[in-house]
CSV table of C-alpha atoms and ligand atoms in Angstrom, one decimal:
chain,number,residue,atom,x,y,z
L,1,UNK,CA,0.5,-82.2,162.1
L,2,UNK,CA,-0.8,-78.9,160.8
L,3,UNK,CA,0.8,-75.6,160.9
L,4,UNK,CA,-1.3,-74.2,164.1
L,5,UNK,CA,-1.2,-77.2,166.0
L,6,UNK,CA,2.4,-77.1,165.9
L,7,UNK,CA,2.9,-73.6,166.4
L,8,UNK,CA,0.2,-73.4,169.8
L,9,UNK,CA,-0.1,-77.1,171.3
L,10,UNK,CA,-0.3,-75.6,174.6
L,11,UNK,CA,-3.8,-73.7,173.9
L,12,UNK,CA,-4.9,-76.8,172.7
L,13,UNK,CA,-4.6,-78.9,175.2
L,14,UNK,CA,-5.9,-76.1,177.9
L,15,UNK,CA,-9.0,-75.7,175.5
L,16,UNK,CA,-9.5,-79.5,175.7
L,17,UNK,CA,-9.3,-79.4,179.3
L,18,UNK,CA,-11.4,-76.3,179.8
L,19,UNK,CA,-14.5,-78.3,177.4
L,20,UNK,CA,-14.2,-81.5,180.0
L,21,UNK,CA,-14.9,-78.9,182.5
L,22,UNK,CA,-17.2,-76.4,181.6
L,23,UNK,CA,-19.4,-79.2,179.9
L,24,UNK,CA,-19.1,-81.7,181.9
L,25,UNK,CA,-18.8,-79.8,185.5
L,26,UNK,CA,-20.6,-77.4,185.0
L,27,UNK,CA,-23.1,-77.2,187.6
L,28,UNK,CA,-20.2,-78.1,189.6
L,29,UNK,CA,-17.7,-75.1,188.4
L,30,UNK,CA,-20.4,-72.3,189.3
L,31,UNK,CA,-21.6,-74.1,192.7
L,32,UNK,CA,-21.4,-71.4,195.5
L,33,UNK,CA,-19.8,-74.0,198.0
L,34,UNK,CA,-17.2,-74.5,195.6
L,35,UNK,CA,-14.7,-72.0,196.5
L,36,UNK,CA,-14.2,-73.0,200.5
L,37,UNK,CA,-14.9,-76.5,199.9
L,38,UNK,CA,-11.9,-76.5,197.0
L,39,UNK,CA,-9.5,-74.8,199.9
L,40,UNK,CA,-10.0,-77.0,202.8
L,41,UNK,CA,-10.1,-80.0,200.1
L,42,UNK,CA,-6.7,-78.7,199.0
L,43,UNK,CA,-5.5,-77.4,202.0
L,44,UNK,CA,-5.9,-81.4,203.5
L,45,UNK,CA,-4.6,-82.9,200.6
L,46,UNK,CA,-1.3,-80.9,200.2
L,47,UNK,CA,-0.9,-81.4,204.1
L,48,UNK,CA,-0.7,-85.0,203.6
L,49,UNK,CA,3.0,-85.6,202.4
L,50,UNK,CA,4.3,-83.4,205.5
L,51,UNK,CA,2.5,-86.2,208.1
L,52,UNK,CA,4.4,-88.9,206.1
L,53,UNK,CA,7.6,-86.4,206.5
L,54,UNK,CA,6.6,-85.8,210.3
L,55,UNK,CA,6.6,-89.6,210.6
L,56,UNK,CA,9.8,-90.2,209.2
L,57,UNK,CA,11.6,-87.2,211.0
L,58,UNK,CA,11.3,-89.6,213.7
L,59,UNK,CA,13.3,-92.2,212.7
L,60,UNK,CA,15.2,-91.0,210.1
L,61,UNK,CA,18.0,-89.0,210.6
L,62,UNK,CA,18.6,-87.3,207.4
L,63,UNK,CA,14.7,-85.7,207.4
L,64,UNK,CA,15.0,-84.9,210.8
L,65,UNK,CA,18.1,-82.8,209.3
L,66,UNK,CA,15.7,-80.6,207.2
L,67,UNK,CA,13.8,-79.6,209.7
L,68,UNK,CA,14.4,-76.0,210.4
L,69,UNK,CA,14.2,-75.3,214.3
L,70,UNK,CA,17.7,-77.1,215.3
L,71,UNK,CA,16.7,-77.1,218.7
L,72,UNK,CA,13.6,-79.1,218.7
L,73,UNK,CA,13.7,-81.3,215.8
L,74,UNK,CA,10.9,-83.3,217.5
L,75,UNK,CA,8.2,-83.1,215.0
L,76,UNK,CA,4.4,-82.7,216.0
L,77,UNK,CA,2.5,-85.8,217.0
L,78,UNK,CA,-0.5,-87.4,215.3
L,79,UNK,CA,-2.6,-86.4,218.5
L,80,UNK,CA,-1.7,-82.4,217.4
L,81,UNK,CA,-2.3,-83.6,213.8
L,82,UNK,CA,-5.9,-84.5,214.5
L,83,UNK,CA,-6.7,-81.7,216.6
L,84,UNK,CA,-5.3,-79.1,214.4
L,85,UNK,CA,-8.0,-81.2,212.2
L,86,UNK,CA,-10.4,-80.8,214.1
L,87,UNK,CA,-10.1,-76.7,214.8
L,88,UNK,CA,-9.9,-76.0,210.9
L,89,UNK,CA,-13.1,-78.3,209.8
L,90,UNK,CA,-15.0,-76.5,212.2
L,91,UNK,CA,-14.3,-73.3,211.6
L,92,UNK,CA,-14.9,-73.9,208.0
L,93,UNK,CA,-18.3,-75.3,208.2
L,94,UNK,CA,-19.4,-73.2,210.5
L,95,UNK,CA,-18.5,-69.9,209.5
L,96,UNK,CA,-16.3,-69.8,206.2
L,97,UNK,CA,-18.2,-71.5,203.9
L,98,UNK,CA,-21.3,-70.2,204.1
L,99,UNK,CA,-19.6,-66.7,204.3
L,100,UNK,CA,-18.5,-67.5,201.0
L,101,UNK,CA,-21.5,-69.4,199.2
L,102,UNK,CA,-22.8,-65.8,200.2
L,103,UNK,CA,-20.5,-63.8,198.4
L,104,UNK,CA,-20.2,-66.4,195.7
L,105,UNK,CA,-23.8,-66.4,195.2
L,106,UNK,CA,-23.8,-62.3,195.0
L,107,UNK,CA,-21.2,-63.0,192.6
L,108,UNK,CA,-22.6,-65.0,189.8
L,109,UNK,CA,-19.3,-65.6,187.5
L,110,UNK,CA,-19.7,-66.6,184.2
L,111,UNK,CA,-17.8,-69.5,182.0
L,112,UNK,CA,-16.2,-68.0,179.0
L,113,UNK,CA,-16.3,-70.9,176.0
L,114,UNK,CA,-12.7,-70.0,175.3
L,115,UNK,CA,-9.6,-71.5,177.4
L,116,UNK,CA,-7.0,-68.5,178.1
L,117,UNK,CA,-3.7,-69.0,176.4
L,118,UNK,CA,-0.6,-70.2,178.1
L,119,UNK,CA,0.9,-66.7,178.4
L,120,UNK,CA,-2.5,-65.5,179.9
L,121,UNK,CA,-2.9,-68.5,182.0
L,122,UNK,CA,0.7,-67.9,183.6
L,123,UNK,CA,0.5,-63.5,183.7
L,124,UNK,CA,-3.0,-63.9,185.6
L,125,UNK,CA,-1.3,-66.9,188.1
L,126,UNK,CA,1.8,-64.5,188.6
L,127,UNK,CA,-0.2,-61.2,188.7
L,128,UNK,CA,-2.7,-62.6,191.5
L,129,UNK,CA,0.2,-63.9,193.2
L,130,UNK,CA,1.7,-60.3,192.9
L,131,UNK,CA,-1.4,-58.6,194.2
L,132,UNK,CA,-2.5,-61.0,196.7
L,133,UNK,CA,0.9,-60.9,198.4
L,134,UNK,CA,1.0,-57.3,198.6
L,135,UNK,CA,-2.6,-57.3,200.1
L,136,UNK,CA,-1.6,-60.1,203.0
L,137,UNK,CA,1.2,-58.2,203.7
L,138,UNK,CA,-0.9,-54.9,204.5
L,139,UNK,CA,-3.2,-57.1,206.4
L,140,UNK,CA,-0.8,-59.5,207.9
L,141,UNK,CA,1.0,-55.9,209.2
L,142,UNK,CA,-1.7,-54.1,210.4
L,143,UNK,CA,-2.9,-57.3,213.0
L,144,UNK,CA,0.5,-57.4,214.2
L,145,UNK,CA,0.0,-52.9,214.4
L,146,UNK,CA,-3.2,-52.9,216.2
L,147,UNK,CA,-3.7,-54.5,219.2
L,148,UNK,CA,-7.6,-55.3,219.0
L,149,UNK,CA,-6.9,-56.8,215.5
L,150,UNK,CA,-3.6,-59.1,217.1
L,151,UNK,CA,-5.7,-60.3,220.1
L,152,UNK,CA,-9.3,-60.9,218.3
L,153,UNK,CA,-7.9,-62.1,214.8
L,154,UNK,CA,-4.7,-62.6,214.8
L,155,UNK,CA,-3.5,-64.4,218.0
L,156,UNK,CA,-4.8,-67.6,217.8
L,157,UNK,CA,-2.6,-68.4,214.5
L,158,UNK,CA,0.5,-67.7,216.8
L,159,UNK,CA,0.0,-70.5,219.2
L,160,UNK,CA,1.8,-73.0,217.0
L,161,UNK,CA,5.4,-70.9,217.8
L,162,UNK,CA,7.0,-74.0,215.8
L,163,UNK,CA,4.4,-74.6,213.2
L,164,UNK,CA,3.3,-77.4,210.5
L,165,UNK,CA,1.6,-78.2,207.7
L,166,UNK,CA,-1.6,-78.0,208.7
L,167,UNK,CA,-1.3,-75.3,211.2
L,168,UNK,CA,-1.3,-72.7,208.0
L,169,UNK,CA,-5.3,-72.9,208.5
L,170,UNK,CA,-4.9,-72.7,211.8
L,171,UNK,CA,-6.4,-69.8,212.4
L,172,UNK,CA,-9.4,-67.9,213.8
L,173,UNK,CA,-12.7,-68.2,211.4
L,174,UNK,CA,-12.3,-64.0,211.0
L,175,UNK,CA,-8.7,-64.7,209.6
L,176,UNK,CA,-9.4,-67.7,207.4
L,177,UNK,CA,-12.5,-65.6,206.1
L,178,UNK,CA,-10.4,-62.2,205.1
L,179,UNK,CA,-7.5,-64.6,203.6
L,180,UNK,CA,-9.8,-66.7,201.5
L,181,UNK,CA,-11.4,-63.0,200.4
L,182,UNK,CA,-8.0,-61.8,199.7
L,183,UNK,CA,-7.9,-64.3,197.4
L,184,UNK,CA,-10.9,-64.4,196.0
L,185,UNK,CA,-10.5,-60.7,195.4
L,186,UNK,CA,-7.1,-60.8,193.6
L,187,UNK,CA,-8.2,-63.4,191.0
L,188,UNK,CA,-11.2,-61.4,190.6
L,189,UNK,CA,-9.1,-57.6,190.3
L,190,UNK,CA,-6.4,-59.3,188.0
L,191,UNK,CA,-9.6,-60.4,185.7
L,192,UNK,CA,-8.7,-64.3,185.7
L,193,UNK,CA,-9.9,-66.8,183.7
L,194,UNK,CA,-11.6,-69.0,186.1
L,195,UNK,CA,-8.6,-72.0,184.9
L,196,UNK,CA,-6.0,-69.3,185.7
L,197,UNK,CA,-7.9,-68.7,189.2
L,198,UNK,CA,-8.2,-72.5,189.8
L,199,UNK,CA,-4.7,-72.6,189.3
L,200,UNK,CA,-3.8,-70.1,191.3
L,201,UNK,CA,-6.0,-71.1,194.0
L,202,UNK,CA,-4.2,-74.7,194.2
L,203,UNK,CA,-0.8,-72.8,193.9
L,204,UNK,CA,-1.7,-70.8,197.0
L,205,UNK,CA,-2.7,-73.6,198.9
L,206,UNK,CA,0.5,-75.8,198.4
L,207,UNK,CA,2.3,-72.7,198.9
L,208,UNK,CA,0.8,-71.5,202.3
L,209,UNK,CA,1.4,-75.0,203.3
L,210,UNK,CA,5.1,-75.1,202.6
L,211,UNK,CA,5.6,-71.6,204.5
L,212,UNK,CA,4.4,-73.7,207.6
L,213,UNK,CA,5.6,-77.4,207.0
L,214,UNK,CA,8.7,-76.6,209.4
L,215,UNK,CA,11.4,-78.3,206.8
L,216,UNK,CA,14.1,-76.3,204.6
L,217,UNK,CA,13.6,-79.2,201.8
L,218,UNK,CA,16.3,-79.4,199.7
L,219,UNK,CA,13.7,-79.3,196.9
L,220,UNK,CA,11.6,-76.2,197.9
L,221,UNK,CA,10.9,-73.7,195.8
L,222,UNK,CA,12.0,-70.5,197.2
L,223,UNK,CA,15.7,-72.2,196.5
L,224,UNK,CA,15.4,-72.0,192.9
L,225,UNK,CA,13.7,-68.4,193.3
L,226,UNK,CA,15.4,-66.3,195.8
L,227,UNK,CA,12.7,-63.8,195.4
L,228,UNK,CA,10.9,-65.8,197.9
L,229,UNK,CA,11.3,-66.5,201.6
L,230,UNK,CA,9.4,-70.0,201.8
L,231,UNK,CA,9.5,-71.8,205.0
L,232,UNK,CA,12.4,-70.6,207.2
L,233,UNK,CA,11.2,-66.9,206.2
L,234,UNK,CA,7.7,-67.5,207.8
L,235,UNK,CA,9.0,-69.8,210.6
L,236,UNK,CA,10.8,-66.8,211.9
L,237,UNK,CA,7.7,-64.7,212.1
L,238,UNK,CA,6.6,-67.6,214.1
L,239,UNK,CA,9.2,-67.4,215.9
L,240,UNK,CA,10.3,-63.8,216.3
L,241,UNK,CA,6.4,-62.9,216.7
L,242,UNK,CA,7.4,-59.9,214.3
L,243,UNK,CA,8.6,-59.1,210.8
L,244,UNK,CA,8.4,-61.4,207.7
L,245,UNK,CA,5.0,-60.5,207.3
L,246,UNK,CA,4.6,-61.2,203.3
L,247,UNK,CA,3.2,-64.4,202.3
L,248,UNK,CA,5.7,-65.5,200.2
L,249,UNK,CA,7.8,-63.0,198.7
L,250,UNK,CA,10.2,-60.7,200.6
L,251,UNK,CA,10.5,-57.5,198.7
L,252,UNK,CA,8.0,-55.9,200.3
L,253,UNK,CA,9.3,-56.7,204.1
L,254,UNK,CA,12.8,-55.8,202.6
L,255,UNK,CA,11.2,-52.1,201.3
L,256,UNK,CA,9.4,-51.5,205.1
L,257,UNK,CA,12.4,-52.7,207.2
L,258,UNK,CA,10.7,-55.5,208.6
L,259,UNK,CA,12.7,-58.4,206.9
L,260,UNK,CA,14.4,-60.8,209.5
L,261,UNK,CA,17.1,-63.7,207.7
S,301,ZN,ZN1,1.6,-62.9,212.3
S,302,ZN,ZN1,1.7,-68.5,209.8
């Protein structure tokens, strides 16, 4: 092994990965569809292991246990499953996507030969996070501030009072648009790499699915990083109607007052 190769092994490997890609998929990579179509893709595919959990909180005890609303651990049925389906497929074809093959389009980004490093790749994933939770928490804080916003925008996503997996798309096209923007804006303010923006995308999605799976896993993140609220800190938004209003961290709910435990 030579001196560099042992030294940056990481870079590498991205770079390898990055060549498949941009080669290979490259019609692909700069498609205008791509972004929407990547987040319901994801969004469906990450919601899969909660209906295998929902399943088995029925007959199993001990997943029942994780659930976090003691008083109905009944989870949702397949027939809410489906409809919530349904809802979000619609409202995706018909209005966010090509919403976003517009913007996308107006957009034209670029693919750089080089693959970012594996410092760059996790500061632009951490920075985006950073940014986009400070911006959905402005956002999520004004709908709940202005009535016209709440019962236009906002509302429909507070139907599911006890939510799950797939409810976290749940929401009215206008909502699902501005969040996807948010986004899409972040990445693009931070300056991503567009690996570091596909990761951060996919992070996003799993992580605005666990914030509405309804479980307290014993292996969810926010347990190994207190700094954020995970589930149980968005179920109570759910539940309380108010507060909590961050994504994913808490800081900022815990600077305006508007943290609930
Ligand atoms: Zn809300
Ligand atoms: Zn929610």
């Amino acid at each position: 092994m030579d001196a560099q190769s042992a030294e940056t092994p990481c870079p590498r490997a991205l770079q390898a990965l990055w060549d498949h890609l941009r080669v290979g998929q490259e019609e692909a990579l700069l498609s205008p569809h791509l972004p929407a179509s990547c987040a319901f893709l994801a969004h469906v595919f990450f919601c899969a292991p909660f209906l295998v959990l929902d399943a088995l909180a029925s007959v199993s005890q001990r997943v029942g246990s994780w659930r976090i609303d003691a008083k109905s651990r009944r989870p949702p049925s397949l027939r809410r499953w489906l409809d919530c389906f349904w809802r979000v497929l619609c409202r995706y074809l018909t209005a966010v996507l090509p919403a976003t093959a517009l913007l996308q389009s107006l957009r034209s980004p670029e693919l750089p030969a080089h693959a970012p490093t594996c410092w760059q790749l996790f500061v632009e994933v951490c920075a985006s996070f950073l940014l986009f939770d400070t911006l959905f928490f402005a956002w999520h804080f004004s709908m709940h501030r202005v009535p016209w916003l709440y019962h236009n925008v906002h509302q429909l996503h507070h139907q599911q009072q006890i939510p799950f997996a797939l409810a976290a798309q749940d929401a009215t096209s206008t909502e699902l648009l501005s969040l996807l923007l948010l986004a899409l804006s972040s990445a693009w303010v931070v300056g991503c790499h567009p690996l570091s923006e596909a990761l951060f995308h996919l992070l996003n999605s799993w992580m605005a699915v666990e914030d509405h799976c309804g479980y307290n896993l014993p292996w969810a993140l926010h347990r190994l990083l207190p700094c954020l609220g995970g589930a149980p800190f968005h179920q109570t938004h759910h539940s309380l109607y108010r507060g909590n209003y961050a994504p994913y961290f808490t800081h900022w709910d815990h600077l305006f007052g508007t943290y609930y435990a």
